[in-house]
Amino acid sequence: MHGPELLQYLITGLTQGAIYALVAAGFNLVYAATGIINFAQGEFVMLGGLLAVTFVAWHMPLAAAVLLPILVVMAVGAAVHWFAIRPLRRAHVVTLIMITIGVSVVLRGAARLIWGADSHPLPPFTPGDSIGLGGATVQPQSLWIVGVTAVAGVALALFFRRTLMGRAMVACALNSRAARLAGIRVDRMNMWAFAFAGGIGALAGSVLTPMTFTSYDVGTLLALKGFCAAVLGGIGNNMGAVLGGLILGVVESLGAGMFSGYKDAFAFVVLLLVLFLRPAGLLGVGLRRDDQ
Amino acid sequence: MYWSTSRVVVVVLVCLVGVALIASGCPKPPAPVVTPPIPPPTQPAVTPPSGEPIKVGAIFSVTGPGAPLGTPEKETVALVEKMVNDSGGINGRPLEIIVADDQSDENQALAAAKRLIDRDKVVVVVGPTISGTSLAIIKTFEDAKLPLVSCAASIKITQPVKEWVFSTAQPDTLAVARLMEYLKAKKISKIAVVFDSNAFGKSGMDVLEKQAPDSGVTIVAKESFGSKDTTVSSQLTKLKSAKPEAVICWGTNPGPAVVAKEMKQMKFDVPLFMSHGIANRKFIELAGDAANGVVFPAGKLLVAETLPASEPQKQVLLDYTKAFNDKYQKGPDTFGGHAWDAMQLTVQALKDAGTDPTKLRAAIEKTTKFVGVTGIFNLSATDHNGLTKDSFVMVTIKDGNWVLAE
Amino acid sequence: MRGGGWARSRILGLTLFAAAIFTFGLTVHSGYLLGMAVLIALHALVALGLGLLMGWAGQISLGHAGFYGLGAYASAILTTRFGLNPWLALVLGAVGTGLIAFAVGKPTLRLRGHYLAMGTLGLGLIIWTVFNQAATWTEGPSGIRDIPVLSLGGLALDNDQRFYWLIWPVVLVAVMLAGNLINSRMGRALRALGENEGAAAAAGVDVARAKLGVFTLSAVLASIAGSFYAHYVTFVNPSPFGFALSIQLMTMVVVGGEMTVWGPLVGAGVLTVLHQVLAISAQRIPAMEGLEVVAYGAVLVIFLLFRPQGLVAPLRRRGAPPRAAEPPAPRADEVVGEAS
């Protein structure tokens, strides 16, 4: 394997990994707040991409077409929590996970009705040829993806450390009863967790779509990979999500360059290895008290 | 109090689903509810069909991964049903097509097959759309002794010959044969292949590997991608380092469009060949500029307009295009063409032999010189597909349109 | 007294079940309905094992479709390639699958939390990828066809009716054995597990071993069901054994209720019938088309909202919290807060 090739694998892997990191961050938000593995996370990504496609088709400026889906999917996320999760606080976590699966089926089916079964393209954020870099090439959209992930990662970190709401969410995750006694409205915080998960999913969907395409059924695989990334980094841990995503992306990219047939299995082999050798993930599980 | 809003919403949802189910007459509507289609009296010259309808089943992947293929197929059989009934039906009896969605899932296909045979009492079934579901229900039809005319391409469906099973899609062996012929003419001998890891791509890869040596073509690298992969850059990087004279990409949308785009982005400038899996508008829409210059074997439907008048299929192709366009305001594609052929073949056999499954089967098997959208069918006891590689032409994309490749 | 009551209700249940199997089999001759019954039985077998795992060991698995597929492929390959007797292939498949499950369960089940779910998720997808990629053995995505049918004492089980008479008695036996297991020493250990893992451990129950045992057993059941599937359809390809089926199987258990042996059975039946009702309605009224998938999801969500404990709720445990596995009843404390 030569230098330029290796570089190309790295570039591809980092781009891909950035997407996984965004999806993983969405998983973490919900997991940290509620202990639920939200299987509708992939559908948030799908909705973000498809809404962006529609808004572009409505001749909205690209920036608006990309940002507006974030708000819409945030509302979807909040609605999912309010109507499907909140009424069942008494139920066991497994039941809630099954509910998110049901929600994902509904969202996917609805998306098929609205957008059909075909894939849809989206123009790149900045037009132009790919950039040469030491014998490898970088698509401008790759830079957008990596950049957006970096900004989102920093914003999340600041949000949890510096803002009242972020700290309230952390408190809910650590000990919801104590948080309630301290006057935090746990329900509302959980709703926001779902809303933010929706927003970050939509963001991932709309930055990803120009590189690849999107269709009503892209969510499942992305969710599975994102979930692997979250476990790899340490579920609930946001820095872990970024690290896990990037590692997964690079491993997959190198794997695809060697034996592409088993490429998808790599992510899951990595997942199993982590579970066997270091189940808390690379950076340790995040906020939830239950798993300590 | 906090229950109230959500309860209202939930109750509304329940009601909606409930109404839908009740409206559907679930679970078992009495059989005579089905009204025979009454053709509008637009063509006074034709006596409208009357009497007991002839029931034909159709199983298509209207949802699931096969949906982009199954949807035009479903639209096509609805079109054929209307056309047949408007022109007097089958020997005076109306044609009724019952379409079942297999959701691209083998278990659902099995259920649909049994439902059509047992409950709806169809005399023949057209479909399924994809190879997996077709292969899964073969036994059901062999046991029930009812003909099945599949629209899927896997060579396993018709080889070895199954008594009750036919297919109207060209097997990939013919597409590859056509492509190899073209490569040979262009003196391309070193190729790299990137293929979709689904049944279509894998099967294409196997055939390519089998046929390449005979045509003096060497495969210097081969890599696969997943149908839902977001990037193929790594695989293309690997192919590029093998320095092929041309790249062949075998897959169905959207993968090949990603390949075309990324090859362009990577400045990987070698001729790009693809398969009949991209023979629809969607590919051009997805790949945009990168679609231009791609060469692939395809059914003649794409270039129907430009075919010489001597071409025997030309009229059928134009008729189908017009009929489909009039009804759905969009162009047809080759997958719909498979359904058109399967339906027309079946209707012809029903007219000739009636509804007895054994006679019907024999009539389908005896069909020769049947000019369809996909090709000219010459079926026999040893060939339940009946197409040759002449059903393919080499097509290229120029300025976002299909033209015959020189 | 309690033991006696349990035994009586159990005998009654099994008798009614056997009677239902006979009545259906003798009165129904429609290939469609019998075919549906066979599909329900196949899924019920897997769901039964999954129910034991979920209800009695407090663990979920997202990879049981993989075990189901391993059984199917083991039977397909061993019979078509090596000409093995189908029954022997079934046993070998079950043993192999059990070993794989054991190997993955051993490290992950030592941990608290839903690590088994993550492990099985990964394992299921790896198995699925191997089905697709190891074409030398599995023939890749295009699948293996011409798998021989099963035969019993010279009688080939080559149609729905005959297969029905094989598969439902198998389900009956499996239910009986599962009932025995629940009542055995191991069963009591498992029940303790479901209620309080710490207490169970303190009382001398080898928690990890009990969990591992039930997980392996559920994988073996799935593999056996998979072998039956292969010989029933006579064709296997990878696509039915993907993640979607794992989820469907879980749904069956949750909808049916996981604390009794009957729950998963009922769940398998209800969901299969629901699927068919929706498919038929989509076939009859054009407006329903495409909606059936949405409706399926909506019914699932609504059902869980109103009956999270499942259709068949355990009789003796009414009033007790549904299940106190880890994470330890995360929402219960808040409900108390809300009510006051």
mmCIF file of N, CA, C and O in Angstrom, chain B residues 123 145-147 163-164 166 346 348-367:
data_model
loop_
_atom_site.group_PDB
_atom_site.id
_atom_site.type_symbol
_atom_site.label_atom_id
_atom_site.label_comp_id
_atom_site.label_asym_id
_atom_site.label_seq_id
_atom_site.Cartn_x
_atom_site.Cartn_y
_atom_site.Cartn_z
ATOM 1 N N VAL B 123 -55.363 -18.203 -11.662
ATOM 2 C CA VAL B 123 -54.986 -19.333 -12.508
ATOM 3 C C VAL B 123 -53.509 -19.296 -12.898
ATOM 4 O O VAL B 123 -52.946 -20.284 -13.346
ATOM 5 N N LYS B 145 -48.982 -26.802 -8.883
ATOM 6 C CA LYS B 145 -49.122 -27.005 -10.327
ATOM 7 C C LYS B 145 -49.858 -25.838 -10.983
ATOM 8 O O LYS B 145 -50.940 -25.986 -11.564
ATOM 9 N N LEU B 146 -49.241 -24.694 -10.821
ATOM 10 C CA LEU B 146 -49.778 -23.450 -11.362
ATOM 11 C C LEU B 146 -48.605 -22.697 -11.986
ATOM 12 O O LEU B 146 -47.530 -22.658 -11.411
ATOM 13 N N PRO B 147 -48.802 -22.120 -13.175
ATOM 14 C CA PRO B 147 -47.664 -21.435 -13.790
ATOM 15 C C PRO B 147 -47.289 -20.134 -13.074
ATOM 16 O O PRO B 147 -48.161 -19.412 -12.592
ATOM 17 N N GLU B 163 -40.570 -27.046 -14.267
ATOM 18 C CA GLU B 163 -41.730 -27.267 -15.110
ATOM 19 C C GLU B 163 -42.689 -26.075 -15.133
ATOM 20 O O GLU B 163 -43.165 -25.659 -16.181
ATOM 21 N N TRP B 164 -42.982 -25.492 -13.974
ATOM 22 C CA TRP B 164 -44.048 -24.491 -13.888
ATOM 23 C C TRP B 164 -43.550 -23.053 -13.843
ATOM 24 O O TRP B 164 -44.338 -22.138 -13.629
ATOM 25 N N PHE B 166 -41.416 -19.710 -15.333
ATOM 26 C CA PHE B 166 -40.867 -19.010 -16.493
ATOM 27 C C PHE B 166 -40.293 -17.679 -16.016
ATOM 28 O O PHE B 166 -40.552 -17.244 -14.897
ATOM 29 N N THR B 346 -48.839 -14.016 -20.791
ATOM 30 C CA THR B 346 -49.882 -14.717 -20.056
ATOM 31 C C THR B 346 -51.243 -14.516 -20.720
ATOM 32 O O THR B 346 -52.012 -15.459 -20.901
ATOM 33 N N GLN B 348 -51.873 -13.776 -23.785
ATOM 34 C CA GLN B 348 -51.894 -14.518 -25.056
ATOM 35 C C GLN B 348 -52.195 -15.993 -24.783
ATOM 36 O O GLN B 348 -53.040 -16.605 -25.433
ATOM 37 N N ALA B 349 -51.494 -16.548 -23.803
ATOM 38 C CA ALA B 349 -51.694 -17.959 -23.490
ATOM 39 C C ALA B 349 -53.110 -18.214 -22.992
ATOM 40 O O ALA B 349 -53.723 -19.244 -23.308
ATOM 41 N N LEU B 350 -53.655 -17.279 -22.221
ATOM 42 C CA LEU B 350 -55.023 -17.438 -21.720
ATOM 43 C C LEU B 350 -56.010 -17.429 -22.877
ATOM 44 O O LEU B 350 -56.985 -18.188 -22.905
ATOM 45 N N LYS B 351 -55.751 -16.567 -23.852
ATOM 46 C CA LYS B 351 -56.628 -16.507 -25.022
ATOM 47 C C LYS B 351 -56.563 -17.816 -25.804
ATOM 48 O O LYS B 351 -57.575 -18.328 -26.268
ATOM 49 N N ASP B 352 -55.356 -18.364 -25.918
ATOM 50 C CA ASP B 352 -55.167 -19.571 -26.722
ATOM 51 C C ASP B 352 -55.650 -20.825 -26.014
ATOM 52 O O ASP B 352 -56.227 -21.712 -26.645
ATOM 53 N N ALA B 353 -55.367 -20.894 -24.702
ATOM 54 C CA ALA B 353 -55.541 -22.191 -24.041
ATOM 55 C C ALA B 353 -56.582 -22.196 -22.944
ATOM 56 O O ALA B 353 -56.883 -23.242 -22.380
ATOM 57 N N GLY B 354 -57.120 -21.035 -22.598
ATOM 58 C CA GLY B 354 -58.098 -21.002 -21.516
ATOM 59 C C GLY B 354 -57.432 -21.039 -20.162
ATOM 60 O O GLY B 354 -56.225 -20.838 -20.046
ATOM 61 N N THR B 355 -58.222 -21.317 -19.139
ATOM 62 C CA THR B 355 -57.731 -21.139 -17.781
ATOM 63 C C THR B 355 -57.254 -22.423 -17.115
ATOM 64 O O THR B 355 -56.847 -22.402 -15.963
ATOM 65 N N ASP B 356 -57.292 -23.525 -17.817
ATOM 66 C CA ASP B 356 -56.787 -24.752 -17.203
ATOM 67 C C ASP B 356 -55.272 -24.653 -17.051
ATOM 68 O O ASP B 356 -54.550 -24.458 -18.040
ATOM 69 N N PRO B 357 -54.773 -24.760 -15.795
ATOM 70 C CA PRO B 357 -53.341 -24.512 -15.558
ATOM 71 C C PRO B 357 -52.424 -25.363 -16.434
ATOM 72 O O PRO B 357 -51.415 -24.869 -16.952
ATOM 73 N N THR B 358 -52.765 -26.627 -16.632
ATOM 74 C CA THR B 358 -51.887 -27.494 -17.413
ATOM 75 C C THR B 358 -51.804 -27.030 -18.860
ATOM 76 O O THR B 358 -50.722 -26.926 -19.442
ATOM 77 N N LYS B 359 -52.988 -26.731 -19.417
ATOM 78 C CA LYS B 359 -52.995 -26.258 -20.811
ATOM 79 C C LYS B 359 -52.328 -24.889 -20.917
ATOM 80 O O LYS B 359 -51.620 -24.588 -21.885
ATOM 81 N N LEU B 360 -52.571 -24.062 -19.911
ATOM 82 C CA LEU B 360 -51.991 -22.726 -19.886
ATOM 83 C C LEU B 360 -50.462 -22.806 -19.877
ATOM 84 O O LEU B 360 -49.778 -22.123 -20.629
ATOM 85 N N ARG B 361 -49.964 -23.694 -19.026
ATOM 86 C CA ARG B 361 -48.527 -23.881 -18.932
ATOM 87 C C ARG B 361 -47.950 -24.311 -20.276
ATOM 88 O O ARG B 361 -46.955 -23.789 -20.754
ATOM 89 N N ALA B 362 -48.628 -25.253 -20.885
ATOM 90 C CA ALA B 362 -48.166 -25.755 -22.176
ATOM 91 C C ALA B 362 -48.183 -24.631 -23.210
ATOM 92 O O ALA B 362 -47.262 -24.518 -24.027
ATOM 93 N N ALA B 363 -49.221 -23.783 -23.146
ATOM 94 C CA ALA B 363 -49.318 -22.697 -24.115
ATOM 95 C C ALA B 363 -48.192 -21.691 -23.927
ATOM 96 O O ALA B 363 -47.613 -21.196 -24.898
ATOM 97 N N ILE B 364 -47.865 -21.387 -22.666
ATOM 98 C CA ILE B 364 -46.765 -20.444 -22.412
ATOM 99 C C ILE B 364 -45.461 -21.036 -22.937
ATOM 100 O O ILE B 364 -44.678 -20.382 -23.616
ATOM 101 N N GLU B 365 -45.268 -22.326 -22.657
ATOM 102 C CA GLU B 365 -44.021 -22.981 -23.057
ATOM 103 C C GLU B 365 -43.868 -23.025 -24.574
ATOM 104 O O GLU B 365 -42.764 -23.047 -25.095
ATOM 105 N N LYS B 366 -45.004 -23.052 -25.274
ATOM 106 C CA LYS B 366 -44.941 -23.157 -26.741
ATOM 107 C C LYS B 366 -44.761 -21.813 -27.432
ATOM 108 O O LYS B 366 -44.647 -21.754 -28.658
ATOM 109 N N THR B 367 -44.795 -20.723 -26.624
ATOM 110 C CA THR B 367 -44.726 -19.398 -27.236
ATOM 111 C C THR B 367 -43.412 -19.212 -27.992
ATOM 112 O O THR B 367 -42.336 -19.381 -27.432
#
